[in-house]
PDB file of C-alpha atoms in Angstrom:
ATOM      1  CA  LEU S  17     -10.278 133.838 124.848  1.00  0.00           C
ATOM      2  CA  TYR S  18     -10.016 133.336 128.392  1.00  0.00           C
ATOM      3  CA  ALA S  19     -11.243 135.658 131.441  1.00  0.00           C
ATOM      4  CA  GLY S  20     -10.023 135.702 135.060  1.00  0.00           C
ATOM      5  CA  ILE S  21     -11.513 137.378 138.090  1.00  0.00           C
ATOM      6  CA  SER S  22     -10.468 138.841 141.570  1.00  0.00           C
ATOM      7  CA  SER S  23     -11.619 138.770 145.022  1.00  0.00           C
ATOM      8  CA  TYR S  24     -15.683 137.929 144.078  1.00  0.00           C
ATOM      9  CA  SER S  25     -17.246 136.481 147.141  1.00  0.00           C
ATOM     10  CA  PRO S  26     -18.420 132.816 145.928  1.00  0.00           C
ATOM     11  CA  GLU S  27     -22.140 134.058 144.713  1.00  0.00           C
ATOM     12  CA  GLN S  28     -20.131 136.651 142.492  1.00  0.00           C
ATOM     13  CA  THR S  29     -18.065 134.141 141.160  1.00  0.00           C
ATOM     14  CA  GLN S  30     -20.847 131.587 140.043  1.00  0.00           C
ATOM     15  CA  GLN S  31     -22.716 134.605 138.872  1.00  0.00           C
ATOM     16  CA  ALA S  32     -20.028 135.680 136.411  1.00  0.00           C
ATOM     17  CA  THR S  33     -18.340 132.364 135.553  1.00  0.00           C
ATOM     18  CA  ASP S  34     -22.595 131.483 134.491  1.00  0.00           C
ATOM     19  CA  ILE S  35     -22.032 134.869 132.573  1.00  0.00           C
ATOM     20  CA  LEU S  36     -18.572 133.767 131.189  1.00  0.00           C
ATOM     21  CA  LYS S  37     -20.343 130.359 129.962  1.00  0.00           C
ATOM     22  CA  SER S  38     -23.080 131.764 128.411  1.00  0.00           C
ATOM     23  CA  LEU S  39     -20.777 133.727 126.177  1.00  0.00           C
ATOM     24  CA  GLY S  40     -18.364 131.191 125.177  1.00  0.00           C
ATOM     25  CA  THR S  41     -15.806 132.759 127.667  1.00  0.00           C
ATOM     26  CA  PRO S  42     -13.916 129.679 130.177  1.00  0.00           C
ATOM     27  CA  CYS S  43     -12.987 131.636 133.556  1.00  0.00           C
ATOM     28  CA  LEU S  44      -9.748 130.070 134.070  1.00  0.00           C
ATOM     29  CA  ILE S  45      -8.498 131.527 137.355  1.00  0.00           C
ATOM     30  CA  HIS S  46      -9.965 133.472 140.563  1.00  0.00           C
ATOM     31  CA  GLN S  47      -7.378 135.824 142.888  1.00  0.00           C
ATOM     32  CA  PRO S  48      -8.307 136.136 146.199  1.00  0.00           C
ATOM     33  CA  ASN S  49      -6.403 137.511 148.934  1.00  0.00           C
ATOM     34  CA  TYR S  50      -5.699 134.472 151.398  1.00  0.00           C
ATOM     35  CA  ASN S  51      -3.328 133.695 154.129  1.00  0.00           C
ATOM     36  CA  MET S  52      -3.986 132.201 157.743  1.00  0.00           C
ATOM     37  CA  PHE S  53      -5.126 135.350 159.322  1.00  0.00           C
ATOM     38  CA  ASP S  54      -7.667 136.197 156.292  1.00  0.00           C
ATOM     39  CA  ARG S  55      -9.209 132.602 155.561  1.00  0.00           C
ATOM     40  CA  TRP S  56     -12.361 134.279 153.810  1.00  0.00           C
ATOM     41  CA  ILE S  57     -12.583 131.962 150.638  1.00  0.00           C
ATOM     42  CA  GLU S  58     -12.822 128.756 153.184  1.00  0.00           C
ATOM     43  CA  ASP S  59     -16.599 129.930 153.688  1.00  0.00           C
ATOM     44  CA  GLY S  60     -17.861 128.761 150.140  1.00  0.00           C
ATOM     45  CA  LEU S  61     -15.726 130.104 147.684  1.00  0.00           C
ATOM     46  CA  GLN S  62     -13.483 126.852 147.454  1.00  0.00           C
ATOM     47  CA  ASP S  63     -16.645 125.099 146.413  1.00  0.00           C
ATOM     48  CA  VAL S  64     -17.347 127.345 144.093  1.00  0.00           C
ATOM     49  CA  LEU S  65     -14.268 126.950 142.459  1.00  0.00           C
ATOM     50  CA  ALA S  66     -13.753 122.924 142.547  1.00  0.00           C
ATOM     51  CA  LYS S  67     -17.399 122.503 141.450  1.00  0.00           C
ATOM     52  CA  GLU S  68     -16.176 124.720 137.640  1.00  0.00           C
ATOM     53  CA  GLY S  69     -12.633 123.730 137.589  1.00  0.00           C
ATOM     54  CA  ILE S  70     -11.158 127.452 138.176  1.00  0.00           C
ATOM     55  CA  GLY S  71      -7.645 127.851 139.654  1.00  0.00           C
ATOM     56  CA  CYS S  72      -6.830 129.745 142.897  1.00  0.00           C
ATOM     57  CA  ILE S  73      -4.284 132.035 142.497  1.00  0.00           C
ATOM     58  CA  CYS S  74      -3.310 133.564 145.926  1.00  0.00           C
ATOM     59  CA  PHE S  75      -2.257 136.910 146.504  1.00  0.00           C
ATOM     60  CA  SER S  76      -0.798 137.711 150.263  1.00  0.00           C
ATOM     61  CA  PRO S  77       0.010 134.567 151.686  1.00  0.00           C
ATOM     62  CA  LEU S  78       2.512 137.093 153.812  1.00  0.00           C
ATOM     63  CA  ALA S  79      -0.229 138.698 155.328  1.00  0.00           C
ATOM     64  CA  GLN S  80       1.294 141.877 154.173  1.00  0.00           C
ATOM     65  CA  GLY S  81       4.816 140.551 156.106  1.00  0.00           C
ATOM     66  CA  LEU S  82       3.231 139.888 159.458  1.00  0.00           C
ATOM     67  CA  LEU S  83       3.696 136.384 158.572  1.00  0.00           C
ATOM     68  CA  THR S  84       7.140 136.486 158.616  1.00  0.00           C
ATOM     69  CA  ASP S  85       9.566 137.002 161.255  1.00  0.00           C
ATOM     70  CA  LYS S  86       9.777 140.630 160.795  1.00  0.00           C
ATOM     71  CA  TYR S  87       7.824 142.108 163.005  1.00  0.00           C
ATOM     72  CA  LEU S  88       8.603 139.806 166.178  1.00  0.00           C
ATOM     73  CA  ASP S  89      10.689 142.345 167.638  1.00  0.00           C
ATOM     74  CA  GLY S  90       8.839 145.554 166.606  1.00  0.00           C
ATOM     75  CA  ILE S  91       8.118 147.642 163.430  1.00  0.00           C
ATOM     76  CA  PRO S  92      11.048 148.089 162.123  1.00  0.00           C
ATOM     77  CA  SER S  93      11.845 151.723 160.273  1.00  0.00           C
ATOM     78  CA  ASP S  94      12.169 150.264 156.774  1.00  0.00           C
ATOM     79  CA  SER S  95       8.839 148.185 156.870  1.00  0.00           C
ATOM     80  CA  ARG S  96       5.601 148.173 155.331  1.00  0.00           C
ATOM     81  CA  ALA S  97       3.843 148.987 158.600  1.00  0.00           C
ATOM     82  CA  ALA S  98       6.223 151.898 159.052  1.00  0.00           C
ATOM     83  CA  LYS S  99       5.210 153.290 155.714  1.00  0.00           C
ATOM     84  CA  ALA S 100       2.387 155.776 156.081  1.00  0.00           C
ATOM     85  CA  HIS S 101       0.491 154.442 152.924  1.00  0.00           C
ATOM     86  CA  GLY S 102      -0.363 150.943 151.806  1.00  0.00           C
ATOM     87  CA  PHE S 103      -2.413 148.188 153.313  1.00  0.00           C
ATOM     88  CA  LEU S 104      -0.902 147.096 156.587  1.00  0.00           C
ATOM     89  CA  ARG S 105      -0.942 149.812 158.899  1.00  0.00           C
ATOM     90  CA  GLN S 106       1.118 150.153 162.090  1.00  0.00           C
ATOM     91  CA  GLU S 107      -2.330 149.384 164.084  1.00  0.00           C
ATOM     92  CA  ASP S 108      -2.429 146.136 162.693  1.00  0.00           C
ATOM     93  CA  VAL S 109       0.429 144.916 164.172  1.00  0.00           C
ATOM     94  CA  THR S 110      -1.192 144.055 166.968  1.00  0.00           C
ATOM     95  CA  HIS S 111       0.541 142.211 170.616  1.00  0.00           C
ATOM     96  CA  GLU S 112      -1.972 139.633 170.200  1.00  0.00           C
ATOM     97  CA  ARG S 113      -0.873 139.177 166.128  1.00  0.00           C
ATOM     98  CA  ILE S 114       2.770 139.021 167.655  1.00  0.00           C
ATOM     99  CA  ARG S 115       1.647 136.628 170.133  1.00  0.00           C
ATOM    100  CA  MET S 116       0.311 134.474 167.378  1.00  0.00           C
ATOM    101  CA  VAL S 117       2.906 135.000 164.805  1.00  0.00           C
ATOM    102  CA  ALA S 118       5.757 133.762 167.713  1.00  0.00           C
ATOM    103  CA  ARG S 119       3.280 130.585 168.440  1.00  0.00           C
ATOM    104  CA  LEU S 120       2.880 129.781 164.510  1.00  0.00           C
ATOM    105  CA  GLN S 121       7.140 130.144 164.081  1.00  0.00           C
ATOM    106  CA  GLU S 122       7.388 127.859 166.862  1.00  0.00           C
ATOM    107  CA  ILE S 123       5.126 125.309 164.712  1.00  0.00           C
ATOM    108  CA  ALA S 124       7.533 126.135 161.370  1.00  0.00           C
ATOM    109  CA  GLY S 125      10.404 125.249 163.624  1.00  0.00           C
ATOM    110  CA  GLY S 126       8.833 121.965 164.151  1.00  0.00           C
ATOM    111  CA  ARG S 127       8.271 121.392 160.464  1.00  0.00           C
ATOM    112  CA  GLY S 128      12.057 122.959 159.659  1.00  0.00           C
ATOM    113  CA  GLN S 129      10.547 125.733 157.957  1.00  0.00           C
ATOM    114  CA  LYS S 130      11.017 129.778 158.484  1.00  0.00           C
ATOM    115  CA  LEU S 131       7.537 131.028 159.204  1.00  0.00           C
ATOM    116  CA  ALA S 132       7.307 132.929 155.777  1.00  0.00           C
ATOM    117  CA  GLN S 133       7.527 129.130 153.934  1.00  0.00           C
ATOM    118  CA  MET S 134       4.938 127.707 156.590  1.00  0.00           C
ATOM    119  CA  ALA S 135       2.796 130.492 155.980  1.00  0.00           C
ATOM    120  CA  ILE S 136       3.210 129.522 151.899  1.00  0.00           C
ATOM    121  CA  SER S 137       3.298 126.012 152.519  1.00  0.00           C
ATOM    122  CA  TRP S 138       0.067 126.331 154.149  1.00  0.00           C
ATOM    123  CA  VAL S 139      -1.906 128.052 151.283  1.00  0.00           C
ATOM    124  CA  LEU S 140      -0.468 125.730 148.727  1.00  0.00           C
ATOM    125  CA  ARG S 141      -2.087 123.066 150.997  1.00  0.00           C
ATOM    126  CA  ASP S 142      -5.013 123.102 149.395  1.00  0.00           C
ATOM    127  CA  ASP S 143      -5.505 121.085 145.671  1.00  0.00           C
ATOM    128  CA  ILE S 144      -7.470 124.032 144.544  1.00  0.00           C
ATOM    129  CA  VAL S 145      -4.872 126.393 145.149  1.00  0.00           C
ATOM    130  CA  THR S 146      -2.763 126.753 141.807  1.00  0.00           C
ATOM    131  CA  SER S 147      -0.468 129.008 142.823  1.00  0.00           C
ATOM    132  CA  ALA S 148       0.401 131.733 145.518  1.00  0.00           C
ATOM    133  CA  LEU S 149       1.780 135.515 144.756  1.00  0.00           C
ATOM    134  CA  ILE S 150       4.387 136.404 146.296  1.00  0.00           C
ATOM    135  CA  GLY S 151       6.283 139.836 146.615  1.00  0.00           C
ATOM    136  CA  ALA S 152       9.678 139.458 146.562  1.00  0.00           C
ATOM    137  CA  SER S 153      11.791 142.505 147.361  1.00  0.00           C
ATOM    138  CA  ARG S 154      15.014 140.279 147.841  1.00  0.00           C
ATOM    139  CA  VAL S 155      16.534 137.387 146.391  1.00  0.00           C
ATOM    140  CA  ASP S 156      15.706 135.165 149.790  1.00  0.00           C
ATOM    141  CA  HIS S 157      11.963 135.403 149.480  1.00  0.00           C
ATOM    142  CA  ILE S 158      12.567 133.595 146.073  1.00  0.00           C
ATOM    143  CA  VAL S 159      14.289 131.091 147.872  1.00  0.00           C
ATOM    144  CA  ASP S 160      12.081 130.541 150.512  1.00  0.00           C
ATOM    145  CA  ALA S 161       8.999 130.494 148.649  1.00  0.00           C
ATOM    146  CA  VAL S 162      10.830 127.917 146.503  1.00  0.00           C
ATOM    147  CA  GLU S 163      11.578 126.171 149.903  1.00  0.00           C
ATOM    148  CA  ALA S 164       8.127 126.319 150.942  1.00  0.00           C
ATOM    149  CA  ALA S 165       6.794 124.208 147.820  1.00  0.00           C
ATOM    150  CA  ARG S 166       9.075 121.406 148.652  1.00  0.00           C
ATOM    151  CA  ASN S 167       6.943 120.813 151.727  1.00  0.00           C
ATOM    152  CA  ILE S 168       3.185 121.705 151.847  1.00  0.00           C
ATOM    153  CA  GLN S 169       1.969 118.394 153.614  1.00  0.00           C
ATOM    154  CA  PHE S 170       0.426 118.869 156.875  1.00  0.00           C
ATOM    155  CA  SER S 171      -0.286 116.513 159.194  1.00  0.00           C
ATOM    156  CA  ASP S 172      -3.451 116.781 161.193  1.00  0.00           C
ATOM    157  CA  GLU S 173      -1.566 117.827 164.643  1.00  0.00           C
ATOM    158  CA  GLU S 174       0.069 120.262 163.168  1.00  0.00           C
ATOM    159  CA  ILE S 175      -3.328 121.647 161.337  1.00  0.00           C
ATOM    160  CA  SER S 176      -5.008 121.469 164.430  1.00  0.00           C
ATOM    161  CA  ARG S 177      -2.451 123.321 166.439  1.00  0.00           C
ATOM    162  CA  ILE S 178      -2.135 126.225 163.900  1.00  0.00           C
ATOM    163  CA  ASP S 179      -5.738 126.324 163.839  1.00  0.00           C
ATOM    164  CA  ALA S 180      -5.715 126.513 167.760  1.00  0.00           C
ATOM    165  CA  VAL S 181      -3.064 129.334 167.165  1.00  0.00           C
ATOM    166  CA  LEU S 182      -5.380 131.181 164.791  1.00  0.00           C
ATOM    167  CA  SER S 183      -8.692 130.923 167.129  1.00  0.00           C
ATOM    168  CA  GLN S 184      -7.234 132.661 170.030  1.00  0.00           C
ATOM    169  CA  HIS S 185      -7.868 136.716 168.422  1.00  0.00           C
TER     170      HIS S 185
END
């Protein structure tokens, strides 16, 4: 009755949408990886989704936990980065990234949010984003996500400050 796709480029998304339309099956949702460190959907995918009326449910809004305060003091032994397998590797937790995370945490504090909350809010700020998938392993992760959804408005100054931090890599 309906279809959803994940991680397709703008061109692939348009092609898939056209094929699905020709079959009488609407594409309702696209599930891309999207967060402050991985903004690839801003290079055309958001435009295709808006044009076609397709929702966007982003996964990994916390960049596998990098966009939290978890790694500010090193790599905890029970963290994703400490494991031998998975999407977040120890080499992804660079000094440069941690400096960026610390600066982003300062901006979040100015908004009255934790960094994880601001990272989720940042993903949800655009009307094209329908939802954000979180990987909650504890109740407080769910509480943070709910709190994030209460404050998804960003001032132009906040966006400029965030973009300035993210452009320094």
